[in-house]
Structure formats: C-alpha cells, structure tokens
C-alpha positions as a Markdown table, in Angstrom:
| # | Residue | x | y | z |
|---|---|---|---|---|
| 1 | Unk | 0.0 | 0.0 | 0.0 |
| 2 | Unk | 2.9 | 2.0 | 0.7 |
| 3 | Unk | 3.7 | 2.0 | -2.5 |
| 4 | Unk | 0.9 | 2.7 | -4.3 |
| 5 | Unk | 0.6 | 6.1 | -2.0 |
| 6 | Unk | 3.6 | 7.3 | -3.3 |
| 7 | Unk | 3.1 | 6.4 | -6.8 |
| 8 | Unk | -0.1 | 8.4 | -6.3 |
| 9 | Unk | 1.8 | 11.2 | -5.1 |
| 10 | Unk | 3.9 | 11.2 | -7.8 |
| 11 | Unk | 1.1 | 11.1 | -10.5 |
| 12 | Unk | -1.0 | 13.6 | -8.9 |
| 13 | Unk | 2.5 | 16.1 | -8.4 |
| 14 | Unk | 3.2 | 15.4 | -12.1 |
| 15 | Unk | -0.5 | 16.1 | -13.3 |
| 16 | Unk | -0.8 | 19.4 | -11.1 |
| 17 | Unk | 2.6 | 20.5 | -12.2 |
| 18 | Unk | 0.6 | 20.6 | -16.0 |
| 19 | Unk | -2.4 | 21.8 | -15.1 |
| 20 | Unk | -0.7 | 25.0 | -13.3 |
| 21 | Unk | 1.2 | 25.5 | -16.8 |
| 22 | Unk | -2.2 | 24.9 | -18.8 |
| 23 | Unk | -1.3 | 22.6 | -22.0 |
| 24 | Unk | -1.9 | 24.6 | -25.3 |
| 25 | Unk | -1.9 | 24.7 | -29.4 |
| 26 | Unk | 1.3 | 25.3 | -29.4 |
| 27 | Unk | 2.8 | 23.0 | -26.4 |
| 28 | Unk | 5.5 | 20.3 | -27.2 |
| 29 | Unk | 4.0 | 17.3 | -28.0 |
| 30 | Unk | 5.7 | 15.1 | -25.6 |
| 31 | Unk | 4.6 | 17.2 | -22.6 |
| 32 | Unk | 1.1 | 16.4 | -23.8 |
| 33 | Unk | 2.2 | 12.7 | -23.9 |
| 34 | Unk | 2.7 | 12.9 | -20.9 |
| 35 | Unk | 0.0 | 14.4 | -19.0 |
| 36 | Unk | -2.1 | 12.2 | -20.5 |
| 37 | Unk | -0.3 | 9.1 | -19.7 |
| 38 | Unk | 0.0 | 10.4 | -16.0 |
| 39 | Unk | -3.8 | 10.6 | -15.9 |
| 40 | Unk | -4.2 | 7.0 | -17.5 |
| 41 | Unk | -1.6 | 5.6 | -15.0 |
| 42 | Unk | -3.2 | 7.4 | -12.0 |
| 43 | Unk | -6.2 | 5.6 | -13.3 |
| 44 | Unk | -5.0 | 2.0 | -12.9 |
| 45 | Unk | -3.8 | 2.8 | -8.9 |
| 46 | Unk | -8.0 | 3.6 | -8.8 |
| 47 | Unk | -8.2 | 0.4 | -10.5 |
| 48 | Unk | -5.7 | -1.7 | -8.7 |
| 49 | Unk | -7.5 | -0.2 | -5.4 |
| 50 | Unk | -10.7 | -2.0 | -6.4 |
| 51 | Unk | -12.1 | 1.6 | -7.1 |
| 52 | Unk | -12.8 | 1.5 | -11.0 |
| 53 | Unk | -15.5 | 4.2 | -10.7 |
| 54 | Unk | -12.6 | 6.5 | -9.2 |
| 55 | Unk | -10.7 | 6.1 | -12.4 |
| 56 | Unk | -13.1 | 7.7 | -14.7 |
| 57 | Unk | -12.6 | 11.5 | -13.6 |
| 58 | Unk | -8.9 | 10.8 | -14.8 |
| 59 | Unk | -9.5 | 9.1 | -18.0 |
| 60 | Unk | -12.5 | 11.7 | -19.0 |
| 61 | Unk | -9.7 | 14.5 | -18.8 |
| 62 | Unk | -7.1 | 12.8 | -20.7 |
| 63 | Unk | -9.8 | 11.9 | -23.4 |
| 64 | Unk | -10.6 | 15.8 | -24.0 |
| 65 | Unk | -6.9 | 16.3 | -23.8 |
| 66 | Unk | -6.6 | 13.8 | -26.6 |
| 67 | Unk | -9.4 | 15.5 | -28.8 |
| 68 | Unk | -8.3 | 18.9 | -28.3 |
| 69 | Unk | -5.1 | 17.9 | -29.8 |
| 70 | Unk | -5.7 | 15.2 | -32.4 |
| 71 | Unk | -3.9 | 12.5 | -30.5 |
| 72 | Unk | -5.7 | 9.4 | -31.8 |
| 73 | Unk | -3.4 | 6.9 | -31.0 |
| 74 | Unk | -3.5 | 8.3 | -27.7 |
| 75 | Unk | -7.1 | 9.1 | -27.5 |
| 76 | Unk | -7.6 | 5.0 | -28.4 |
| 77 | Unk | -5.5 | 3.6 | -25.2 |
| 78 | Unk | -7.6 | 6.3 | -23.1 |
| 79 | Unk | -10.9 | 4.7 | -24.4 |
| 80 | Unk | -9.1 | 0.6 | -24.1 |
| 81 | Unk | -8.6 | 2.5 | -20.4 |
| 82 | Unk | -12.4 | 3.5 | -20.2 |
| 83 | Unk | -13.5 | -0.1 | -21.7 |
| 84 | Unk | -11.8 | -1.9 | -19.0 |
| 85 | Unk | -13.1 | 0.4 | -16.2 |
| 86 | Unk | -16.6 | -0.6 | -17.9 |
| 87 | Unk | -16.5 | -4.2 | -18.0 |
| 88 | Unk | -15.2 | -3.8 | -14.1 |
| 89 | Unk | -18.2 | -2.5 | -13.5 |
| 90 | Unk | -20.5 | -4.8 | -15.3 |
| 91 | Unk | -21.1 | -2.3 | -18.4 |
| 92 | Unk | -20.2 | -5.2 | -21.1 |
| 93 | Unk | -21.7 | -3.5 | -23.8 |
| 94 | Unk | -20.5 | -0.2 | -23.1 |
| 95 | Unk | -16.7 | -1.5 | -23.1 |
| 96 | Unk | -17.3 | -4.1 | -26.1 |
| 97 | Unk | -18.6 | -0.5 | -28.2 |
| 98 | Unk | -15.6 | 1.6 | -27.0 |
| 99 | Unk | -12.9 | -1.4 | -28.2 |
| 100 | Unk | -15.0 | -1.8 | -31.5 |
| 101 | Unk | -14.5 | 1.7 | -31.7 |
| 102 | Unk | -10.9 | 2.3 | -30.8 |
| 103 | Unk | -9.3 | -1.2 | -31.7 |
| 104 | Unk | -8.9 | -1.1 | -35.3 |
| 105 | Unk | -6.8 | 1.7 | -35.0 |
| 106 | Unk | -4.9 | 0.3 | -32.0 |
| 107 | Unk | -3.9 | -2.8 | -33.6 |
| 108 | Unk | -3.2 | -0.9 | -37.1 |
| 109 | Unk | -0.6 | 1.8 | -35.6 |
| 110 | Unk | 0.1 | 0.8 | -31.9 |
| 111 | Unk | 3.4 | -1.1 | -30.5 |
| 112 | Unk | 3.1 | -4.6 | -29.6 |
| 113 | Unk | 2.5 | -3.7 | -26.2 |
| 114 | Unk | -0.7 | -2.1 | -26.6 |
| 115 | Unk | -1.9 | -4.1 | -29.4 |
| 116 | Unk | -1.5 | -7.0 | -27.1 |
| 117 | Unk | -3.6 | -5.3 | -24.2 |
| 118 | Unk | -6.5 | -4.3 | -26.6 |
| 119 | Unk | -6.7 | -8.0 | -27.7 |
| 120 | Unk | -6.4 | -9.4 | -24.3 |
| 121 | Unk | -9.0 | -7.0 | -23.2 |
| 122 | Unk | -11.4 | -7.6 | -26.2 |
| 123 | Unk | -11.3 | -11.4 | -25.2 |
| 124 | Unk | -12.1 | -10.7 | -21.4 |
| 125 | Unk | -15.4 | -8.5 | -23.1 |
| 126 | Unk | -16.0 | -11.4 | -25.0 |
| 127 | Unk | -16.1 | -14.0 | -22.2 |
| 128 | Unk | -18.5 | -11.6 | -20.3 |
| 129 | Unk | -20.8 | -10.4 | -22.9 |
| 130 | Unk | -21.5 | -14.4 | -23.8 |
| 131 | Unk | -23.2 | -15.4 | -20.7 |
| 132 | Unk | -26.7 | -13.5 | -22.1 |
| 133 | Unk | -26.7 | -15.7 | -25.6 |
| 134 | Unk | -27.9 | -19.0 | -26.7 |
| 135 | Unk | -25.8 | -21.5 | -26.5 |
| 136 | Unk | -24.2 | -22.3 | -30.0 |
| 137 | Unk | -23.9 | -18.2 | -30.2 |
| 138 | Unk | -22.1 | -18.7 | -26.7 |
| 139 | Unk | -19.9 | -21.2 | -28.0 |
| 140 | Unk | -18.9 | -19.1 | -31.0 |
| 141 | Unk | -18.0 | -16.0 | -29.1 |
| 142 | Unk | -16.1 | -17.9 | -26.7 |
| 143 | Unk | -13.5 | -19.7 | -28.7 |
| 144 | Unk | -13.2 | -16.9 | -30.8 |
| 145 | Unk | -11.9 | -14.8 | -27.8 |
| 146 | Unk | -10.3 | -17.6 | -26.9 |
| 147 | Unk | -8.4 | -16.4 | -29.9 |
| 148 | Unk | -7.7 | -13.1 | -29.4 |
| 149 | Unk | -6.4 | -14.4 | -26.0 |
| 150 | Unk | -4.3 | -16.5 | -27.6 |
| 151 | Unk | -3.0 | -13.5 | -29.8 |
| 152 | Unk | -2.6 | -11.2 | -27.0 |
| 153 | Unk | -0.5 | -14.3 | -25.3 |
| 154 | Unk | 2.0 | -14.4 | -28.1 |
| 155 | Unk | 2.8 | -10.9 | -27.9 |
| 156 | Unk | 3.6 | -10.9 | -24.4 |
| 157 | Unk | 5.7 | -14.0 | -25.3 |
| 158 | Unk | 8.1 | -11.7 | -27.3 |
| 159 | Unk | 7.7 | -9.1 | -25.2 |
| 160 | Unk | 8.6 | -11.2 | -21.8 |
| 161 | Unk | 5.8 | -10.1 | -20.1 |
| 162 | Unk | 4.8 | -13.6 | -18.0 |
| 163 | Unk | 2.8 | -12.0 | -15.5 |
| 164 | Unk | 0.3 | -11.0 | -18.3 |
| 165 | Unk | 1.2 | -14.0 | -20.8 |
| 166 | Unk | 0.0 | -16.1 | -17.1 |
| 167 | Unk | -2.8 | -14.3 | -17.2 |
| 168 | Unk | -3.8 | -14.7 | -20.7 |
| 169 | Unk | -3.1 | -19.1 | -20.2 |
| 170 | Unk | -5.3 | -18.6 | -16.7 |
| 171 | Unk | -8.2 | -17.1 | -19.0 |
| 172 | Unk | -7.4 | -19.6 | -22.0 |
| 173 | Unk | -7.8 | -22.4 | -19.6 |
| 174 | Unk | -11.1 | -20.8 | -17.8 |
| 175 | Unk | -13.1 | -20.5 | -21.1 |
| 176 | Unk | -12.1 | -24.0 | -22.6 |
| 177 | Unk | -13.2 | -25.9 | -19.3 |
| 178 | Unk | -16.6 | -24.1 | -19.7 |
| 179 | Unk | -16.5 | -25.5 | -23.2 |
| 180 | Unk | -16.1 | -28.8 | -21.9 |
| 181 | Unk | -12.7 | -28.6 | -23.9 |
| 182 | Unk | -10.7 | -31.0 | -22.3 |
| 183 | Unk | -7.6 | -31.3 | -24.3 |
| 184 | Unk | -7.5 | -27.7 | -25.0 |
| 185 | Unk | -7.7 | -26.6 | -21.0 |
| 186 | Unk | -5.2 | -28.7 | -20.2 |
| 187 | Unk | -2.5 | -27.7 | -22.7 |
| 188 | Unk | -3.3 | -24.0 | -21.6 |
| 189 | Unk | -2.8 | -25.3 | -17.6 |
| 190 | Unk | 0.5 | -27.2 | -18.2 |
| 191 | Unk | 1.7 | -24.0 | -20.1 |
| 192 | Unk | 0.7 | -21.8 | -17.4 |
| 193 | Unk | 2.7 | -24.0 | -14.7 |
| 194 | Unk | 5.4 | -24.0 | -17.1 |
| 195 | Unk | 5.5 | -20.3 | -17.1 |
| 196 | Unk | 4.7 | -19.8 | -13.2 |
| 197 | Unk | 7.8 | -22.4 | -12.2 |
| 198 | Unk | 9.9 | -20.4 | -14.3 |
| 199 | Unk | 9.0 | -16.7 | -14.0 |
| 200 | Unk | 6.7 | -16.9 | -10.3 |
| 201 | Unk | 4.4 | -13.8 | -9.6 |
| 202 | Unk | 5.9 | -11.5 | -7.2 |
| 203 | Unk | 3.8 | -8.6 | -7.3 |
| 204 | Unk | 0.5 | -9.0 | -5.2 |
| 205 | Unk | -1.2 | -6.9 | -8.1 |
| 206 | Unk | -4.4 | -8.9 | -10.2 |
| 207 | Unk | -3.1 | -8.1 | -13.6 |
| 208 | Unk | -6.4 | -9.6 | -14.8 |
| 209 | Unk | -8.2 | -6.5 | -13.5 |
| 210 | Unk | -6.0 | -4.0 | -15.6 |
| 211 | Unk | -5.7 | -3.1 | -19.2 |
C-alpha cells in the first residue's frame, strides 16, 4: 500500500505540475504525452484499489486532452482505459462499443505492447458479454476470444511479459473448461505451470483487473 501512496503522489504532483502551466496549441507534443499518460496511470492505482469508478474523472480528462489535440493513437488507449473500467463495473456492452470503436486503429498503428492489451482486453469482453446468448452463439464468441487471447498471449511472449502472458493461459484455460474442452484446458494449464515455475508472480497486483 505503501507503494501505491507514493506512486499516487507522484502522479497527482506530475499532473498538477501541468495543469498550473495549462497545456496549449502550441505545447510540445511530448509534454502532452505525458500528462495524459499520468492521468491514465493514476487511473490503474483507482483500478488496482478496487475503485474502477474513481478512475473515470482521470481518464474523461485525458480523453478531452486527446481530442483537443488530435492525438488518436493516444485518444484510443484512453478509451481501451475507459473499456476496462466498464467491464469492471458490469457495463459489457458499453466497453465491447468503445474497443469496436478504438481497436482497429490500436492494432493498425500501436506497439506490440498495446496491441497485445486491446486483444487481451477484447477477449475478457467477450467471455462476459456471452453469458446473455444462446448457447451455440455462446460457444462461438467464446472460442473466438479464446483467440484473441491466444493472440494477446504471443505478444507478451516476445515481449517477456509472464505476468500478463499467465494471465492470458489462466483465461485460456477458464473458457475452454466451460467449453467442456478437455484437451484444449489442459494444454493451456501445463503452459501456465510452465511459465509460473519459471517466472513466479511477485507482485500482489491482479493483472487480470487491468488493461
């Protein structure tokens, strides 16, 4: 907790320290950058905190920041940001039309960071918007984001990101056990041990809860 106080000082000093100077026209771009990705961080400590509501203020501002100035690429993480604070609190089809919206563009122009993110967050949407279809529509929309999972899992591969590439195997293995999909759940829990004997989890964070 400690450290999540001081990160939130931090944030809040930097994002102060920008509003007191007031971001313009004519302001260098990567001061805008900035601000904005201050706000979206500050956003995941509300998130992290179990306080997703808390996060929206944040990520509100750095979406008019991102409008005033034509930052699209930026403008689409901020709304990836707003989808996941929706699904947290049970708006599925508010967050499934903000990533239908945004992740196009993500996945055309964004690093392989954030392309992974929007795909692991798209299949999270998935798996929560299926629970209110039939079931052969069910089916279909759950191995198909048992896909983009499985896409967002190979990106974190090359990036060596096992916390997330563990949580993407944890999901895999969630969604083909409640497909009845033996084999398939299996492979995904063996990989996960794999992973989790050779790179364990040391932060107490839930990275399943986060973008």
């Amino acid at each position: 907790m400690a450290n999540f106080n001081l990160a939130n000082e931090h944030l809040t000093s930097i994002i102060s320290s920008y509003e007191k100077v007031d971001i313009c026209d004519d302001s260098p771009p990567q001061n805008i950058e900035l601000l904005v990705r201050a706000l979206m961080l500050l956003s995941e400590l509300h998130v992290i905190s179990n306080n997703p509501g808390g996060a929206v203020e944040e990520l509100l501002q750095a979406e008019k920041i991102c409008k005033k100035h034509r930052l699209q690429l930026l403008h689409c993480l901020v709304c990836i940001h707003l989808a996941n604070n929706h699904l947290a609190l049970g708006c599925t089809a508010k967050a499934l039309s903000l990533l239908r919206q945004s992740l196009p563009f993500l996945l055309a122009h964004g690093n392989l960071r954030d392309r992974s993110r929007g795909l692991l967050l798209i299949g999270k949407c998935r798996v929560a918007a299926s629970a209110d279809l039939s079931a052969v529509e069910r089916r279909t929309e759950l191995l198909d984001g048992a896909g983009q999972v499985g896409l967002a899992k190979d990106g974190f591969i090359q990036l060596s990101q096992w916390d997330r590439v563990k949580d993407c195997l944890y999901l895999q293995a969630r969604i083909y056990h409640s497909l009845s999909l033996a084999q398939e759940r299996n492979l995904a829990a063996r990989q996960y041990k794999k992973y989790d004997q050779l790179y364990p989890t040391l932060s107490p964070t839930n990275h399943l809860l986060l973008v």
